Structure formats: C-alpha cells, structure tokens
Short mmCIF file of C-alpha atoms in Angstrom, two decimals:
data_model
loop_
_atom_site.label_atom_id
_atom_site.label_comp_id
_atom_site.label_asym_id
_atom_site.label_seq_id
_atom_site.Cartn_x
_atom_site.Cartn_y
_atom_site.Cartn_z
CA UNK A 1 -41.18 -131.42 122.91
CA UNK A 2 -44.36 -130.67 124.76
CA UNK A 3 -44.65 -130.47 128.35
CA UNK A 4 -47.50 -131.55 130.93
CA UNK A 5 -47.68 -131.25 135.11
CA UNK A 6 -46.87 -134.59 136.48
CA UNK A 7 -49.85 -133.61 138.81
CA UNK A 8 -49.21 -133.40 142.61
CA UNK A 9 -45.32 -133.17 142.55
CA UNK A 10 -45.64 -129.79 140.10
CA UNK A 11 -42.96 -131.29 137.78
CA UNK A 12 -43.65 -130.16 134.08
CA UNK A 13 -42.19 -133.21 132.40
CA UNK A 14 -41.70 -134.04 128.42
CA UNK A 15 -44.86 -136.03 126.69
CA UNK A 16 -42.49 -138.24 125.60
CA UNK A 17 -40.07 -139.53 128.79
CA UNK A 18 -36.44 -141.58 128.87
CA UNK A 19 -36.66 -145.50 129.81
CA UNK A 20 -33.31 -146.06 131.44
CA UNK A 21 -33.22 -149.59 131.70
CA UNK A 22 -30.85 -150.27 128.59
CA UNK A 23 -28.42 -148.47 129.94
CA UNK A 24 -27.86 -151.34 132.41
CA UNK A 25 -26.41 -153.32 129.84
CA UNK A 26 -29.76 -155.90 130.70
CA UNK A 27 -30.71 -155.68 126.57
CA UNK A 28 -27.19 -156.91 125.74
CA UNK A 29 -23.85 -154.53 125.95
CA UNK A 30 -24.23 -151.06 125.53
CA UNK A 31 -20.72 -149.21 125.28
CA UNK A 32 -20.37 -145.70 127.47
CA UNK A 33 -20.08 -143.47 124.49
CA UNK A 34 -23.35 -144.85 123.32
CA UNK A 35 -24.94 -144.54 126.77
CA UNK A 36 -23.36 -140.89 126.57
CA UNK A 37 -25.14 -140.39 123.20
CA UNK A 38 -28.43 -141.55 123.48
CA UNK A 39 -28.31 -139.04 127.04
CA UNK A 40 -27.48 -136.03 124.59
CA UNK A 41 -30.12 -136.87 122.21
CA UNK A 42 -32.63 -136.62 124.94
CA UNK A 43 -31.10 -133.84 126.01
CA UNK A 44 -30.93 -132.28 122.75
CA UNK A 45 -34.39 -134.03 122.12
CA UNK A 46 -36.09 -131.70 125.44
CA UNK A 47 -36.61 -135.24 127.13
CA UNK A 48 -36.30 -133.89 130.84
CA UNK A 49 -37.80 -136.91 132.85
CA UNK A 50 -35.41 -140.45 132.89
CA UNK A 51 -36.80 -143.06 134.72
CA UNK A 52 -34.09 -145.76 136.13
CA UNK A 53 -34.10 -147.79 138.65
CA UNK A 54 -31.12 -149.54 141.49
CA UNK A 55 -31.88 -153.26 139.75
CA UNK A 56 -31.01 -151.97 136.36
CA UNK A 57 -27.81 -153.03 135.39
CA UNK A 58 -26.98 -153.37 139.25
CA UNK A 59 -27.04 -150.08 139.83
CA UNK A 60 -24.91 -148.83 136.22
CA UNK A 61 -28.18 -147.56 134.49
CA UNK A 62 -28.11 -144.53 138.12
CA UNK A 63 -24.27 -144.62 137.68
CA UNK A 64 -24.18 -143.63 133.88
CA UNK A 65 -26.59 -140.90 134.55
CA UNK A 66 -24.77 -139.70 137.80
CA UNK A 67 -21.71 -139.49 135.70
CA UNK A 68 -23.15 -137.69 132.55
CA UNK A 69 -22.07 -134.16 133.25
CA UNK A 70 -24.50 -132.51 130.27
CA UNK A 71 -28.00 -132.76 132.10
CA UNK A 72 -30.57 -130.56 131.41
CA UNK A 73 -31.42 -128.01 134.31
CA UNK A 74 -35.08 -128.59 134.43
CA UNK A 75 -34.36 -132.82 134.58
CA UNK A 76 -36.64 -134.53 136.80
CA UNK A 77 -34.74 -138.53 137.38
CA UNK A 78 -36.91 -140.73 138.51
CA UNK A 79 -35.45 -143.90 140.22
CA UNK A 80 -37.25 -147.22 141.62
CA UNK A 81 -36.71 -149.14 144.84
CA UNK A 82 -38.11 -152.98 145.99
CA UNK A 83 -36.87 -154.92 144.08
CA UNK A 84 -32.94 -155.05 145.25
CA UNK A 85 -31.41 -157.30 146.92
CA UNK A 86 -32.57 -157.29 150.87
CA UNK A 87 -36.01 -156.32 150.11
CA UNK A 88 -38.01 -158.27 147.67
CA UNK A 89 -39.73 -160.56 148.35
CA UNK A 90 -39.85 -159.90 152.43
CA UNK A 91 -37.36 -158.19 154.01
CA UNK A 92 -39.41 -154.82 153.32
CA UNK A 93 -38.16 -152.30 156.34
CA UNK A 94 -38.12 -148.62 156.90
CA UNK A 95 -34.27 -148.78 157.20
CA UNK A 96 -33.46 -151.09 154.39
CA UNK A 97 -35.74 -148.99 152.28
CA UNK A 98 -33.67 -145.86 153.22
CA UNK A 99 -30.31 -147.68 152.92
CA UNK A 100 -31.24 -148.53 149.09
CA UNK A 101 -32.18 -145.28 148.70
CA UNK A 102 -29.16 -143.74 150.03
CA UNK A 103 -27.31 -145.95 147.44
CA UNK A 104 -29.26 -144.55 144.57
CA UNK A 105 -28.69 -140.85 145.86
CA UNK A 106 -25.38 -141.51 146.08
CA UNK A 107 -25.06 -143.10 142.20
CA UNK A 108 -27.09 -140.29 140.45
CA UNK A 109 -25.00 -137.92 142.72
CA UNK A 110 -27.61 -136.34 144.04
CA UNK A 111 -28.61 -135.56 147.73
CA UNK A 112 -32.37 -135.67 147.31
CA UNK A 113 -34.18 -138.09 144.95
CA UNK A 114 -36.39 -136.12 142.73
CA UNK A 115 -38.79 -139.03 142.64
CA UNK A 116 -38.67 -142.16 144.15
CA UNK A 117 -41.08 -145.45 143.20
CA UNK A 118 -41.90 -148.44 144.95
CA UNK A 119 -41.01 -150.66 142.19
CA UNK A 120 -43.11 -153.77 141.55
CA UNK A 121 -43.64 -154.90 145.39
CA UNK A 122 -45.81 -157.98 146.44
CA UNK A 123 -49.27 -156.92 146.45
CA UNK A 124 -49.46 -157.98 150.03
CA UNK A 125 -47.05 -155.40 150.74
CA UNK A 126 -49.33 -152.99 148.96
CA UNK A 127 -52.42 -154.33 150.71
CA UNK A 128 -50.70 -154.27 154.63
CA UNK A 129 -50.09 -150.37 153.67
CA UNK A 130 -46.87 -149.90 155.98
CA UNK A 131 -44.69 -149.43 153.22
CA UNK A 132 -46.51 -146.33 152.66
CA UNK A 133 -45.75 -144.82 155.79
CA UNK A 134 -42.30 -145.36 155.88
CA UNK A 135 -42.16 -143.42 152.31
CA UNK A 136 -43.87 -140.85 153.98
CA UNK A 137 -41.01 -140.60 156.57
CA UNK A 138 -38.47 -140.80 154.18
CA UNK A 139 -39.85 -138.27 151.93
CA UNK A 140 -40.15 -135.89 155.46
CA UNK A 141 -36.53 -136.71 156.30
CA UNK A 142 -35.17 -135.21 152.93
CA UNK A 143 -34.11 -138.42 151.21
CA UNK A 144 -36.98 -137.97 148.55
CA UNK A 145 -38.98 -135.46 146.92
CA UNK A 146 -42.19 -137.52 146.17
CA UNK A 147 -42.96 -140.76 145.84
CA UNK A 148 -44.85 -143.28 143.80
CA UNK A 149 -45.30 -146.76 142.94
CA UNK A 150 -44.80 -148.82 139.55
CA UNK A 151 -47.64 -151.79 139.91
CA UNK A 152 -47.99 -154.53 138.07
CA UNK A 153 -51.68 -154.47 137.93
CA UNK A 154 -54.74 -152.38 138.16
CA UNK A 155 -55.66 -153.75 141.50
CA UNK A 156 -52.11 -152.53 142.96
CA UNK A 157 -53.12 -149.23 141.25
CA UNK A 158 -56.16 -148.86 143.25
CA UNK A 159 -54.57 -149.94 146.46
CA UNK A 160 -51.84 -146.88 146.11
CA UNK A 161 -54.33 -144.35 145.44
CA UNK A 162 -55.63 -144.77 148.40
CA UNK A 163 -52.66 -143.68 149.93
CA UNK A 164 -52.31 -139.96 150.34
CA UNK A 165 -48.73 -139.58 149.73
CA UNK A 166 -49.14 -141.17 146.11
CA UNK A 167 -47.67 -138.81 143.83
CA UNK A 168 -47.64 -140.80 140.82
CA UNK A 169 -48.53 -144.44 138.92
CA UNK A 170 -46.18 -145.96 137.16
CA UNK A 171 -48.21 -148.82 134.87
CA UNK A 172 -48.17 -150.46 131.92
CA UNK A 173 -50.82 -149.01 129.03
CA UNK A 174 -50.49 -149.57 125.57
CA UNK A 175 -52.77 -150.86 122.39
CA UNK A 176 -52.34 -154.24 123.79
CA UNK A 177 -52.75 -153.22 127.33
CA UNK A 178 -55.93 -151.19 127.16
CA UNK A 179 -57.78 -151.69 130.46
CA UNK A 180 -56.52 -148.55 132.40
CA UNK A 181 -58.40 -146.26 130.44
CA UNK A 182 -61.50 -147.56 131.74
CA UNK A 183 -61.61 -146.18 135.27
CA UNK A 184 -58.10 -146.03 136.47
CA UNK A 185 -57.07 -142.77 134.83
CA UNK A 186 -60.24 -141.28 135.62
CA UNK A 187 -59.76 -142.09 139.22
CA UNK A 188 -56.05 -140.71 139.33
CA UNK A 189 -57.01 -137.67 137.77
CA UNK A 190 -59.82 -137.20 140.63
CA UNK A 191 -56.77 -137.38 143.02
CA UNK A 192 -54.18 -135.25 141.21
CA UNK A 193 -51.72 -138.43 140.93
CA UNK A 194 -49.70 -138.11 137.51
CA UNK A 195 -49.97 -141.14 135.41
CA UNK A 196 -46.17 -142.63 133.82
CA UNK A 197 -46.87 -145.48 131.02
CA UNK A 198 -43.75 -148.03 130.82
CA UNK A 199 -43.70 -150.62 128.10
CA UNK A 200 -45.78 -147.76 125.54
CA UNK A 201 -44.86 -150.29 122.96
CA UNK A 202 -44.88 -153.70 124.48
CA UNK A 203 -41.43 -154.49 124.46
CA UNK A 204 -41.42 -153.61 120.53
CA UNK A 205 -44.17 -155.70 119.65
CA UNK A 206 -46.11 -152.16 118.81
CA UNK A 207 -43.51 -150.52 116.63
CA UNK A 208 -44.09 -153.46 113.63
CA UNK A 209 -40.55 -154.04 113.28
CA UNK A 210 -40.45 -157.77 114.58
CA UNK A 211 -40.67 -160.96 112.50
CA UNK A 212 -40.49 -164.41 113.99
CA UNK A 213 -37.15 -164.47 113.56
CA UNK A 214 -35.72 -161.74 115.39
CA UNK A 215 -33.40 -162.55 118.01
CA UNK A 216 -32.73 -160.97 121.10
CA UNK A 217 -29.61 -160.79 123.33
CA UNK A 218 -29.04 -163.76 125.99
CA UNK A 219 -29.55 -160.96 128.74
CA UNK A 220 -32.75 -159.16 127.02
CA UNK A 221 -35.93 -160.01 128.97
CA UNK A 222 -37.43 -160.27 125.48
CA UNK A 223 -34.93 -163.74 125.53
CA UNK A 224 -35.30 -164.80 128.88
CA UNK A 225 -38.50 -164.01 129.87
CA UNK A 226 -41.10 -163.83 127.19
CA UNK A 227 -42.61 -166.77 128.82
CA UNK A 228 -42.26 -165.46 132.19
CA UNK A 229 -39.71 -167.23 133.80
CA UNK A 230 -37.64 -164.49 135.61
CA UNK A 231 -40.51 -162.31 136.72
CA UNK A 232 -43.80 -160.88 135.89
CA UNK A 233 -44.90 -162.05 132.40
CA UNK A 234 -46.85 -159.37 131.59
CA UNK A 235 -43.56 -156.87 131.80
CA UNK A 236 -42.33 -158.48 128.72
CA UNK A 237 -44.63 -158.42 125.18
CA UNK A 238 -47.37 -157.51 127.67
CA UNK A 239 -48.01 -160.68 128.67
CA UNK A 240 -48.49 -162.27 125.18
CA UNK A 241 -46.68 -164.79 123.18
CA UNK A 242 -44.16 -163.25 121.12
CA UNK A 243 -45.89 -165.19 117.77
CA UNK A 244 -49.14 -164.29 118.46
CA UNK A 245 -48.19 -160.26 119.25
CA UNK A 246 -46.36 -160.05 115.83
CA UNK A 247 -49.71 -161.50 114.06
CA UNK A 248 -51.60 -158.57 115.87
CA UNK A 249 -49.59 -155.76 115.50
CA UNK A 250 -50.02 -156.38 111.84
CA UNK A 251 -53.57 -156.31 112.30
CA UNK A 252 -53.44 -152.56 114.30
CA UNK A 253 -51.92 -150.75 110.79
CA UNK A 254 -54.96 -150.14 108.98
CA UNK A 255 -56.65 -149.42 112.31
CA UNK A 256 -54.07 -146.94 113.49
CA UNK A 257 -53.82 -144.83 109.94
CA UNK A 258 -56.38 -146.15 107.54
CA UNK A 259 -55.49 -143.46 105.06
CA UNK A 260 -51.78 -144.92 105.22
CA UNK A 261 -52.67 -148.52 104.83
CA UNK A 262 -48.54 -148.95 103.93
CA UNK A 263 -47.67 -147.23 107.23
CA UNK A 264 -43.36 -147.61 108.13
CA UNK A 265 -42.75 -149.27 110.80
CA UNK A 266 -41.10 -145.90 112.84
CA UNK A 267 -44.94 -144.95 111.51
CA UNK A 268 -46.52 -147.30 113.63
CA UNK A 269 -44.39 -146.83 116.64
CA UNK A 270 -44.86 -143.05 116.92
CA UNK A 271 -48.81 -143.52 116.01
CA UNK A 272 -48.80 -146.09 118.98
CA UNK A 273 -47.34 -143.63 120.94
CA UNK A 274 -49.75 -140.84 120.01
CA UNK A 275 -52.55 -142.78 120.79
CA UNK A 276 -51.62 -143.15 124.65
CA UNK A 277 -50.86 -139.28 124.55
CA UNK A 278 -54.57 -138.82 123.54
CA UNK A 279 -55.25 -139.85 126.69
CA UNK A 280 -55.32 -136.40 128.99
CA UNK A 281 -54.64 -138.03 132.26
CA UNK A 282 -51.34 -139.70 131.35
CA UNK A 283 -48.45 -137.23 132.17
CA UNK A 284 -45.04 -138.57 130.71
CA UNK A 285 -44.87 -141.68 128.54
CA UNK A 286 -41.54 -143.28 128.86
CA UNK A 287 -39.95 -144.55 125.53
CA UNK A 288 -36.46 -146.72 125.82
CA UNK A 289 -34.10 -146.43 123.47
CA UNK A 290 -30.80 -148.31 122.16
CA UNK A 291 -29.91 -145.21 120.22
CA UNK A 292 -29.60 -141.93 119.62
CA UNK A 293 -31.56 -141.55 116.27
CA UNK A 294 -34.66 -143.67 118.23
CA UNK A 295 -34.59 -140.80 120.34
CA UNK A 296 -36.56 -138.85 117.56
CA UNK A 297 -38.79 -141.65 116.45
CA UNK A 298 -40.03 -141.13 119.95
CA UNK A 299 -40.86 -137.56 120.42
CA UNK A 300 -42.02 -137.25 116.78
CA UNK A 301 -45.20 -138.43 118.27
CA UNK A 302 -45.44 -135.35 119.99
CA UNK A 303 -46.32 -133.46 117.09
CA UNK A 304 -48.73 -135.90 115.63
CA UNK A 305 -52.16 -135.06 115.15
CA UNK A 306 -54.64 -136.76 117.75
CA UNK A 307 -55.95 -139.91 116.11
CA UNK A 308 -59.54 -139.41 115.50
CA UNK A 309 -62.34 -141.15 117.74
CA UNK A 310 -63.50 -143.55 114.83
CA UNK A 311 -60.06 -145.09 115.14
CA UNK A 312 -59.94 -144.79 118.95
CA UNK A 313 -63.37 -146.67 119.12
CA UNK A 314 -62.24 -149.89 116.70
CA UNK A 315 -58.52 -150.03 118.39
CA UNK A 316 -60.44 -149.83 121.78
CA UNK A 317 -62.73 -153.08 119.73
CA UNK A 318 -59.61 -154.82 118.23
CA UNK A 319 -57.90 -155.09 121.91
CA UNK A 320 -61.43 -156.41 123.50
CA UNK A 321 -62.04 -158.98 120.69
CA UNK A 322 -58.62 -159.75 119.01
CA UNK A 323 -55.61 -158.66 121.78
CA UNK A 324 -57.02 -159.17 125.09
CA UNK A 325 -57.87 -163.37 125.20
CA UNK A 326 -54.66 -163.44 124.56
CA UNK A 327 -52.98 -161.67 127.63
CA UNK A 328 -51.17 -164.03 130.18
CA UNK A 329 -51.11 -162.96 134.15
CA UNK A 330 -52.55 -160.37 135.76
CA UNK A 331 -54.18 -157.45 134.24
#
C-alpha cells in the first residue's frame, strides 16, 4: 500500500480506501464472518481509511466496524451524516445533526469521529451555508475531528469549498465520470481540501465483468435504482443505463492497455483504478468490496505503472464523445 496526506486534516491515508456500504447488508446478505474477513484483508491489505456511513445498513455497516476488535492503529473511519431519518430532506438542525452524530460515535465506539461528512444534502442546504457553521461547532465541541461533504455534483463541490472548515470532497470520478478533473481538483488542491472518489468503478460497470444478464440482489441499488427511483441516479452506474455502460466499458479495453488488447477483467478494474490515482490531487480512492480476495484486486492498482498520457488523452476523448451524452442527472 502507498500512502498520501488527506490534505488539511494531516491524515496519511491508503491510495486505495475501504467502501463500507456492503457491510450494511444493502447489496444483499452479507454474513458477520464475512464482514469480519473482508475487515482483515484490509487490514492485512494496509487499507487504513473505511468510509461508512449511519444510513448504511441502518446503522450495521458503523456497528460491524465498532465491533471488529483487529483495527489497525493508524485507521482513519470516516462516517456520513444527512441523510437519516430526521434530517433529510428539511429537518436540518444543529442539534439533530449532533444527536446523529452521537449515534454514530457511539456505534463505531468511539468518542470523537475521526471524520465526519455531510452526506448528499439538498443543494439548498449547501447554498443557505448554515449547515456549515453548525459543523464548525460540532467539530469545536469535540464530537468530530474534521469535516467534509460527499456532493452529488460539481456545483455542490464548489459551494463547500468555499467554506473554510472543508476538510475534504467526497465525489464521484471515474472513466465515465470525467468532469472533475477539469477544474475541480485543481481548485481543491489550491485550498488544501483532500479529494475521496466513491463509485471508482461505477457500480462495476468499469471492472468488465457485467453482461446483460447479470442479476443483482432485490436490495442492491444496482436492482432498485439503476433508473433512479430511490435516489440520485447518477450514484448508481453513474448515471447511465446499465445496457449502454456494458457496451462502453468494452470499448475502454484497448484504450486502457493497448498492448494487452485481451486485458482480464480484474485487469481492467485495477487499470481503472490506476488511472484516477494518476490524478495527484485525489487523496484516497475508496474501493467496496464483497470479499476478501477483492480486497487485492483493489490495491494491486497501487503498484501499477502510471498509464501513459497518449492513453490519458483518448480515454479523456472516449468519455467526451462516446460516455458522456449518455449520463442521466446532474453532473
């Protein structure tokens, strides 16, 4: 594992991060010894940031890392809040804030969140600003280390940099999600705010594994909202249709290793996430995982070479011509 600074907060955090949502149970059932295992592979793995959040699972994704007793001693958890029940869409308050809080602290079994992100909020929440404040006397009170804020869209992402406090972005980039790289990391780099990529491989799409018929579990998002019908669309397959994203991730494997034209599908996936690590401004790239051996797919990427700029320059032309018309919602 390689490490970088997750900028203001002075956290030196694995390339390759933890996506704690599966452990929820919200992909389908995932039995406690396999929770247990894939938390020792990171472990073992030198993953040391694990990003949950209080929705996930109803709070069992924070419980199942509270309980695991084998946690590295430099682990940095990062947990979400805004979404739960109380706040979103607009009951958003200073003490229901800390109250949900409080609740997460008190299922990781920790005293002090290490870091704490506004998790998806109504961008007129963003845009009023007083949500920031009241993070900013939360983190003074001792509840929180830092905070930061998972957006939705680049807009939200300007909007929070605005804010002092900010200590990190939480956003979707990936080969079918290109867009940040053209002035948002730039501009979080200029104010020392660490940059966390969720959905690295678009739900899957990226790792060339998919056919039109796979099936996913009742309870995966992948199932339920691939159209977006339970939240964001662009959280799920990045916003586009599931047909249409298997068709193009074929069409990334010459792009993305032209001198393996027969690249594997674990290949593709740790090439995909390589090429967001070639990006200097992004500090932790958070990889899911509904197993232990995935766990190594992952960080193998770390120890890929950097894909060369010829390739960087026609993936950064495939997404403009081929990938991006095809994006639903907000970008």
């Amino acid at each position: 594992m390689k490490y970088r600074q997750l900028e203001k907060t002075g956290f030196r955090v694995g390339e390759i991060g933890l996506g704690c949502w599966q452990l929820g149970g919200d992909f389908g059932p995932l039995a406690s010894d396999t929770a247990d295992a894939i938390l020792q592979a990171a472990t073992d793995s030198g993953i040391n940031f694990w990003d949950t959040a209080d929705v996930y699972g109803a709070g069992e994704s924070e419980r199942r890392i509270g309980h695991f007793s084998r946690k590295p001693d430099n682990l940095v958890v990062a947990t979400k809040v805004g979404r739960g029940s109380g706040l979103y869409p607009d009951g958003y308050r200073c003490a229901a804030l800390r109250a949900s809080l409080e609740d997460s602290a008190q299922r990781l079994g920790v005293d002090t969140i290490d870091l704490a992100q506004l998790h998806c909020v109504p961008t007129e929440i963003l845009r009023q600003g007083d949500i920031f404040s009241w993070m900013d006397e939360l983190q003074h009170s001792g509840l929180i280390r830092h905070y930061g804020a998972s957006v939705e869209t680049l807009e939200e992402a300007f909007m929070c940099l605005e804010h002092p406090g900010i200590a990190s972005l939480q956003i979707i980039f990936n080969l079918f999600r290109q867009d940040a790289a053209e002035t948002l990391l730039d501009a979080a780099r200029e104010k020392n705010v660490g940059i966390i990529v969720r959905l690295p491989l678009a739900s899957g799409l990226l790792s060339g594994k998919f056919t039109r018929d796979s099936r996913f579990a009742e309870s995966d998002h992948r199932n339920y909202n691939r159209d977006g019908a339970a939240f964001s669309v662009g959280e799920t397959f990045g916003g586009i249709p599931f047909e249409k994203g298997i068709e193009l991730a074929r069409g990334l494997t010459p792009l993305l290793n032209p001198s393996l034209p027969e690249t594997q599908p674990g290949d593709q996936a740790a090439l995909a996430l390589r090429w967001i690590l070639d990006h200097p401004a992004v500090s932790t790239v958070i990889a899911g995982a509904s197993s232990p051996q995935q766990i190594a797919s992952n960080v193998s990427a770390c120890d890929l070479p950097p894909i060369p700029p010829s390739s960087h320059r026609a993936l950064a032309a495939y997404y403009r011509q081929e990938v991006r018309p095809h994006i639903r919602g907000r970008i």
